Coordinates of C-alpha atoms and ligand atoms in Angstrom, one line a residue:
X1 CA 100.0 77.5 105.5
X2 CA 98.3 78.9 102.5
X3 CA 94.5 79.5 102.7
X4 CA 91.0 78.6 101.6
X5 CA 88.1 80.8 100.1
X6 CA 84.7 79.1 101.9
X7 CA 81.3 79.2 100.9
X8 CA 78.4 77.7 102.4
X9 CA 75.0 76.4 101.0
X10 CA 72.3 76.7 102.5
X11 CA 69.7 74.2 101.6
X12 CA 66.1 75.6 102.4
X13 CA 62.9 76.4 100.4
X14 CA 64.8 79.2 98.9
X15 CA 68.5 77.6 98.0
X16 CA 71.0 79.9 99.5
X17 CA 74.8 80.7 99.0
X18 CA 76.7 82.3 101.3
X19 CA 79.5 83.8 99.7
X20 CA 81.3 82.4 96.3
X21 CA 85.5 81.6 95.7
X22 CA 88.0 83.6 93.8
X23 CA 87.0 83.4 90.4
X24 CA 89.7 80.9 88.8
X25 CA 88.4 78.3 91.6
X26 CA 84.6 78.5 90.0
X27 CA 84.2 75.8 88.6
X28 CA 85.0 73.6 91.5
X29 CA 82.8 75.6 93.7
X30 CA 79.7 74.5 91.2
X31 CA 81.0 71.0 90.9
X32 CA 80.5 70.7 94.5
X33 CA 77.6 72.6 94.4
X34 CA 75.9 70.4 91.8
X35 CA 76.6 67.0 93.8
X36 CA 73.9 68.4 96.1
X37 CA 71.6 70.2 93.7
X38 CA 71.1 72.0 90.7
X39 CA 73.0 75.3 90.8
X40 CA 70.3 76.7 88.3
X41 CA 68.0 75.9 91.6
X42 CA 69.7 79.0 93.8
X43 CA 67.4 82.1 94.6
X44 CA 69.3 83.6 97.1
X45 CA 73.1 84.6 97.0
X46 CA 74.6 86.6 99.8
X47 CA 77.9 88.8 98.8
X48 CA 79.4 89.8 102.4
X49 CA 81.9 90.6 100.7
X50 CA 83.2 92.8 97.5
X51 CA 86.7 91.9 97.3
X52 CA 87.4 89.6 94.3
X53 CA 88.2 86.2 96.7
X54 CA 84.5 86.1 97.4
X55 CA 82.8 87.5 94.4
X56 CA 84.8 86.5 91.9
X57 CA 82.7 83.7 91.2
X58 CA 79.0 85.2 91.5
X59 CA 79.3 85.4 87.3
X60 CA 80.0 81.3 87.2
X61 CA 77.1 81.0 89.4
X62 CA 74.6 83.6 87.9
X63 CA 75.2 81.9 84.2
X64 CA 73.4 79.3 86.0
X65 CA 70.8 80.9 88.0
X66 CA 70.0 84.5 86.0
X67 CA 67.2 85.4 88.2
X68 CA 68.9 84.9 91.8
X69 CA 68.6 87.9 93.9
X70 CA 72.0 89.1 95.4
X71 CA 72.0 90.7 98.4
X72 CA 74.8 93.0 99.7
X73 CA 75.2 95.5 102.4
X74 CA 73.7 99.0 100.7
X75 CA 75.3 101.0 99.1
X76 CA 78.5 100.1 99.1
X77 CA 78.4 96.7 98.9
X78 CA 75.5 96.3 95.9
X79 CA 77.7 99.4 94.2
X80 CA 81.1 97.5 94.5
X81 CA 79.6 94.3 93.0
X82 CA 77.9 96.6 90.3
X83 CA 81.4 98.0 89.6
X84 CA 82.8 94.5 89.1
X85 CA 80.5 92.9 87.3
X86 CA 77.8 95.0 85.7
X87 CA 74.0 95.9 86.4
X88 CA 72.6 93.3 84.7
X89 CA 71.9 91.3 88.4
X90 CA 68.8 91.3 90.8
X91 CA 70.9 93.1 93.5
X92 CA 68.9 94.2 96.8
X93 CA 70.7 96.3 99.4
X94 CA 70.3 95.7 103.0
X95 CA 71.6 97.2 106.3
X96 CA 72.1 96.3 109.7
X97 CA 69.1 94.3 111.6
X98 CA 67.4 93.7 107.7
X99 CA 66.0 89.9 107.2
X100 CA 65.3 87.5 104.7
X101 CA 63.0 84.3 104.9
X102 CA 64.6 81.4 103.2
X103 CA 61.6 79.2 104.5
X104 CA 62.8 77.4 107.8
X105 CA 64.9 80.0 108.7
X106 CA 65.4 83.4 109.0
X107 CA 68.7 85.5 108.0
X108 CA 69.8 88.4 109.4
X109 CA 72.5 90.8 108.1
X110 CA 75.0 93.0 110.0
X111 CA 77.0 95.7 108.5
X112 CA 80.4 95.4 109.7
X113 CA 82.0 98.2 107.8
X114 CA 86.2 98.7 107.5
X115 CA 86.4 94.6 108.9
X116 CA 88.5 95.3 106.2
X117 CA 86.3 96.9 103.5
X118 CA 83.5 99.7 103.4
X119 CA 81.1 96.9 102.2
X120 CA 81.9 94.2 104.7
X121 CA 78.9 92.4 106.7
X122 CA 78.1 89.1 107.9
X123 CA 75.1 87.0 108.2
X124 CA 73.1 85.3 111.0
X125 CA 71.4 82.2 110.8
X126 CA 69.1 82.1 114.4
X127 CA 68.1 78.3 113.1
X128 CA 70.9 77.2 113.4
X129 CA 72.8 79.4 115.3
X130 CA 75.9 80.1 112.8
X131 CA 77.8 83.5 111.9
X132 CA 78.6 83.8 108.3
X133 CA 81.1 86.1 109.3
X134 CA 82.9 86.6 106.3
X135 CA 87.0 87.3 106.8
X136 CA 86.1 88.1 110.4
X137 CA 87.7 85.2 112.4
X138 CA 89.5 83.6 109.4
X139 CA 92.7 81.9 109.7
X140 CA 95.8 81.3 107.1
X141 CA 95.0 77.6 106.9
X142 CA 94.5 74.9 104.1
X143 CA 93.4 71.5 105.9
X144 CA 90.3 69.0 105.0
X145 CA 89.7 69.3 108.5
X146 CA 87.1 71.6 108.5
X147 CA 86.3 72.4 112.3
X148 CA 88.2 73.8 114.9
X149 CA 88.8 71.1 117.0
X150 CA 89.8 68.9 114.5
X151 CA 93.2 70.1 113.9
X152 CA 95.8 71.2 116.7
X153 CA 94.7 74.5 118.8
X154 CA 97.7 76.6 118.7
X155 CA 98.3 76.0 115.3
X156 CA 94.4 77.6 114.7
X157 CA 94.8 80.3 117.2
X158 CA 98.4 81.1 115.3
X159 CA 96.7 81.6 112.1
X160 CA 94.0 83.5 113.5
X161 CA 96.4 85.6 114.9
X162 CA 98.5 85.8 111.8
X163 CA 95.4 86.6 109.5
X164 CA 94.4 89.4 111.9
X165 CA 97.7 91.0 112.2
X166 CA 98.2 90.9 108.8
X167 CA 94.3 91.9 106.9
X168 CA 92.5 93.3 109.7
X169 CA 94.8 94.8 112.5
X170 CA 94.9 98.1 110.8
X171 CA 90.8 98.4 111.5
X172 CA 91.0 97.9 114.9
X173 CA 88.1 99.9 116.3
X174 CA 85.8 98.8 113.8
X175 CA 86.5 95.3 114.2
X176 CA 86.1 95.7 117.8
X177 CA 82.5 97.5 116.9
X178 CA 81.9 94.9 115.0
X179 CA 83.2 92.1 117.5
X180 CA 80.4 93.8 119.8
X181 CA 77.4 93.3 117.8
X182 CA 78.4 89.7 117.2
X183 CA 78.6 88.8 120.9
X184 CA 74.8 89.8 121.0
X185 CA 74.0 86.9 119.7
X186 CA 73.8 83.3 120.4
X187 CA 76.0 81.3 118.5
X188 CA 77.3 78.0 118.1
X189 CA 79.1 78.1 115.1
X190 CA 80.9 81.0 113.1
X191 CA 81.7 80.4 110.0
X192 CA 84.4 82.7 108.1
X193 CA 85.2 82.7 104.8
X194 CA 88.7 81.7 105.0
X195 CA 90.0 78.7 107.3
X196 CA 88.6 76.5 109.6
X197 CA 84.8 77.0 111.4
X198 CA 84.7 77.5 115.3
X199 CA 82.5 75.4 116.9
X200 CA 84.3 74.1 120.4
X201 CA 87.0 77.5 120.5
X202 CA 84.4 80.8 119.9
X203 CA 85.0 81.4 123.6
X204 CA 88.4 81.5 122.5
X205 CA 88.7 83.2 119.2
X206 CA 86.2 85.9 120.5
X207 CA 88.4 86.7 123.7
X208 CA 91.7 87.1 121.2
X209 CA 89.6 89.4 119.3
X210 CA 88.6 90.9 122.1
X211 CA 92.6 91.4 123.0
X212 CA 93.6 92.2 119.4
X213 CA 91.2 94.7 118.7
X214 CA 91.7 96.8 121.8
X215 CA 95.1 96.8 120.9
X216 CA 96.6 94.9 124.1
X217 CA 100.2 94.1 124.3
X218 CA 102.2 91.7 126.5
X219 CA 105.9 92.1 128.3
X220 CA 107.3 91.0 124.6
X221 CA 110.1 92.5 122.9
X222 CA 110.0 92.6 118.8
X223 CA 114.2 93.3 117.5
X224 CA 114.1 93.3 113.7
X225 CA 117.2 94.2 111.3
X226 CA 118.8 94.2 108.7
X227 CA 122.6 94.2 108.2
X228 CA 125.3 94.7 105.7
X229 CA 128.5 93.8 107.5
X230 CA 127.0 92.2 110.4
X231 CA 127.5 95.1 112.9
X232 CA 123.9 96.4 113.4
X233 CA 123.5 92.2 113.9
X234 CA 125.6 92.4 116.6
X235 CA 123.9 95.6 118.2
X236 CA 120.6 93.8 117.7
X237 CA 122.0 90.8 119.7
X238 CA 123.2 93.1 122.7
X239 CA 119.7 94.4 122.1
X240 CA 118.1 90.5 122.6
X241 CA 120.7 89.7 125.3
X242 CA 119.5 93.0 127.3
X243 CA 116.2 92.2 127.4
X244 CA 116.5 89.1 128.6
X245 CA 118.3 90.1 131.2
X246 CA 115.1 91.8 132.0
X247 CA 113.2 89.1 132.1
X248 CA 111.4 90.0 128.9
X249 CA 110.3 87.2 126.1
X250 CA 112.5 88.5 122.8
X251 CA 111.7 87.5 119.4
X252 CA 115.0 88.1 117.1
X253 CA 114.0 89.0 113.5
X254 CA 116.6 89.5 110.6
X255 CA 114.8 90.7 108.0
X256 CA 117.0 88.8 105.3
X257 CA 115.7 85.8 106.6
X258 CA 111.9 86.3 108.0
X259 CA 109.0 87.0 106.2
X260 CA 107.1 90.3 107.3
X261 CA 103.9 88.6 107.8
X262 CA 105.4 86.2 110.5
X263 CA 107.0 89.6 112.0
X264 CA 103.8 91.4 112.1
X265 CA 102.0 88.4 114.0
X266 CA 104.8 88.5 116.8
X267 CA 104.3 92.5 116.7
X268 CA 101.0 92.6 116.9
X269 CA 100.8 92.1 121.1
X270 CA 104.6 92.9 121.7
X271 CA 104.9 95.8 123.8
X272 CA 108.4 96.5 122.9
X273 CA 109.9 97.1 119.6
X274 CA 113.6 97.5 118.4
X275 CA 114.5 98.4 114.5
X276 CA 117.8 98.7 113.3
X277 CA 119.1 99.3 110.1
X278 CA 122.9 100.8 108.8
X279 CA 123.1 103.5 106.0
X280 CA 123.2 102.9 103.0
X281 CA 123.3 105.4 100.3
X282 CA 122.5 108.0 103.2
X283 CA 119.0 106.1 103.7
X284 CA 118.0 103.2 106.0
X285 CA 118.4 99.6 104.2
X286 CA 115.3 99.1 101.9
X287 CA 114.3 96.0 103.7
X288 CA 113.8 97.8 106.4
X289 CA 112.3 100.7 104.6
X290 CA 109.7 97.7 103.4
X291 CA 109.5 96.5 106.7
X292 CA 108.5 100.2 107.9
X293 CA 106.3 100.5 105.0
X294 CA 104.4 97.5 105.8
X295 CA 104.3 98.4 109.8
X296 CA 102.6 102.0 108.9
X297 CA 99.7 100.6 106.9
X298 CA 98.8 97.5 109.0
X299 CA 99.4 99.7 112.8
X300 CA 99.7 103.2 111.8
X301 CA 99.1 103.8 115.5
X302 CA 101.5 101.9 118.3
X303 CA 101.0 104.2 120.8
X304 CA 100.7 101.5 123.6
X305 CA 104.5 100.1 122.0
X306 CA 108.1 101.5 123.4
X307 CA 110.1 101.8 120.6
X308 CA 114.0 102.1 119.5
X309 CA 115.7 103.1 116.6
X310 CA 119.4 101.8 116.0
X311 CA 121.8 100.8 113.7
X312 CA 125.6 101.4 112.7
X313 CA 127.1 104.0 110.9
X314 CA 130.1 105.0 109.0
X315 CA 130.5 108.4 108.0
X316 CA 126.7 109.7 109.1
X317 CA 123.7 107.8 110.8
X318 CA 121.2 108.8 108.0
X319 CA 120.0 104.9 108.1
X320 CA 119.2 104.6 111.8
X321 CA 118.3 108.4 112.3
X322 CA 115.6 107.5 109.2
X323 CA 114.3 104.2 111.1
X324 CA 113.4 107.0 114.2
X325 CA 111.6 109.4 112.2
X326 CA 109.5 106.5 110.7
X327 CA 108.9 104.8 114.4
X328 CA 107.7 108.6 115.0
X329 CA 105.4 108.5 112.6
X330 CA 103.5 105.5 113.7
X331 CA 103.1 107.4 116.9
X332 CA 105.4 104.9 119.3
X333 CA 106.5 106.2 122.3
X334 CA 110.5 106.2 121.8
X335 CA 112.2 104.8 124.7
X336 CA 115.5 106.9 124.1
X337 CA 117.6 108.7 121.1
X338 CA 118.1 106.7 118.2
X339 CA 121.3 104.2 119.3
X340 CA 124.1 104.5 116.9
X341 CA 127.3 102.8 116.4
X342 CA 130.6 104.2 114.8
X343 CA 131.5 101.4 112.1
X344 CA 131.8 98.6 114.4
X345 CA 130.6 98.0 117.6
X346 CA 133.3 96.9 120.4
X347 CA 133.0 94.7 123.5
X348 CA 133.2 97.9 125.7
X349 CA 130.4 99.4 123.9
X350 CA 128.1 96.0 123.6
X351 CA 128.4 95.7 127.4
X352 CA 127.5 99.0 128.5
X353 CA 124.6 98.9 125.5
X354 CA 123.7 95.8 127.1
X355 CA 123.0 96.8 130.9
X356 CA 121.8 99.9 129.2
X357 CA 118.9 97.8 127.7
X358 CA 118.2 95.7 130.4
X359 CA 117.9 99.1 132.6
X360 CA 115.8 100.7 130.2
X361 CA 113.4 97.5 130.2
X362 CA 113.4 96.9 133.7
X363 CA 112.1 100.8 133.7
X364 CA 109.1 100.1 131.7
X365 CA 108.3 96.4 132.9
X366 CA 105.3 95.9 134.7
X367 CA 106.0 95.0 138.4
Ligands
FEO401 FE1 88.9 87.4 102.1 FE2 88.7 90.8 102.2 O1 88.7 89.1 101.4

């Protein structure tokens, strides 16, 4: 769906920009800037934000206005920017409940640190009742339609989804710190730095958050594989057919053929998880040893996820035994032994694997 970098002017007595663009979209950014006024007329720029997709462009725009005043959350924030692109600024350092007069209106700033970066914050506009809120509540979309409403609902919420299981999930607690402070105050619009603004869905996008960021899960079941000669395919298949035997919603994922990002979205609020992988070379397949990679960074802690290992074998089960230890690690609770298959799995053996699934399952399904 790609993605967009926002920033928003703010035209008051003291010309304000929230946020810039990654740095090779610059010029664009003060094209459209200057067919509203002069960027060399801009006191005020606000860095949320370090990372480079937001401040890569506060150069561009300071060759135009040298004597802005930039502020960022303090330290970390005025010391990343520093780190990036020199001293030579008029940077001022604020913290949580600090303001600034623009003339009309008033801003406030709130520190919203580890939503995804030390420096992150976001900014408050009582006038006119928007959050700045920086990559909190962005989405993965590229549209002209700028406002929520304007484009298909469960195509937003999907992307909303998909941005926070993939940048923010692994900040949980914070962002749900942070997803507290914003709901004291009254707002009508957020507006994030990536994706379409919320206007008619914040009632919406704040109760996800509320769901992501306490980490709930629904009666879902997550199978992801890979395979070499199709018979940990066929074990994740009994897997799929068990579980729905259980009643349980399955998502089938071969790695081969999904992107992990789309995996980690469907993960995200799944409360059961099955990853199977062969041997090969006496280790797991290195897709899935990506895959696992990728799943200990963004949710190093699934303790409220039921896990599996599996996978076939044909002289040792290094591959699936591996897959285990590395479920282990990001603390799920394993629902059995690691589930192995000598070379290749039988009808005998699917069957009984099957109603051993679906037993399994219906153990740990909600009533
Ligand atoms: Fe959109 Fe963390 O930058």
């Amino acid at each position: 769906m790609g993605i967009t970098y926002n920033a928003y002017l703010i035209m008051d007595e003291k010309i304000t920009l929230v946020d810039t663009t990654k740095k090779p979209f610059a010029s664009e950014l003060i094209e459209r800037i200057s067919q509203i006024v002069d960027p060399s007329k801009i006191e005020v720029l606000i860095a949320n934000h370090v990372e480079m997709d937001h401040s890569g462009s506060i150069p561009a725009i300071m060759e135009f206005a040298p004597e802005a005043a930039i502020y960022a959350c303090a330290p970390l924030g005025v010391n990343g920017l520093k780190a990036h692109y020199g001293d030579k600024y008029n940077y001022v350092g604020v913290k949580t409940g600090d303001t600034l007069n623009i003339g009309k209106r008033t801003l406030t700033f709130v520190q919203t640190p580890m939503v995804h970066w030390p420096d992150n914050m976001v900014t408050y506009s009582a006038y006119d009742k928007i959050l700045f809120s920086n990559d909190a509540f962005g989405q993965h979309i590229t549209t002209s339609k700028r406002f929520d409403s304007d484009n298909p609902y469960h195509l937003v919420m999907a992307q909303a989804k998909k941005y926070y299981a993939n940048i923010v999930q692994p900040y949980s607690p914070q962002a749900n710190k942070a997803l507290q402070a914003v709901k004291e105050l009254d707002i009508d619009i957020i507006a994030p730095s990536h994706g379409v603004i919320w206007k008619d869905h914040i009632q919406d996008i704040l109760a996800a958050y509320d769901k992501w960021t306490t980490r709930q899960v629904e009666e879902k079941c997550v199978i992801v594989f890979d395979s070499m000669w199709h018979s940990t395919e066929t074990m994740a298949r009994a897997i799929a057919s068990g579980v729905t035997a259980a009643g349980v919603e399955v998502h089938l994922y071969d790695l081969k053929e999904n992107p992990q990002s789309d995996i980690m979205t469907q993960l995200l609020d799944s409360k059961y998880v099955f990853i199977g992988s062969p041997t090969l070379n006496s280790h797991m397949m290195p897709n899935v040893a990506g895959f696992m990679t990728y799943l200990k960074g963004l949710s190093p802690d699934n303790s409220n996820r039921h896990a599996v290992a599996f996978g076939s074998y044909g002289w040792a089960p290094l591959g699936p035994k591996e897959v285990q230890a590395a479920l282990e690690e990001t603390k799920c609770n394993m629902m059995s032994d690691v589930e192995t298959c000598n070379w290749v799995p039988g009808r005998e053996y699917l069957d009984d694997f099957e109603i051993r699934v679906t037993e399994l399952i219906k153990s740990l399904k909600k009533c």
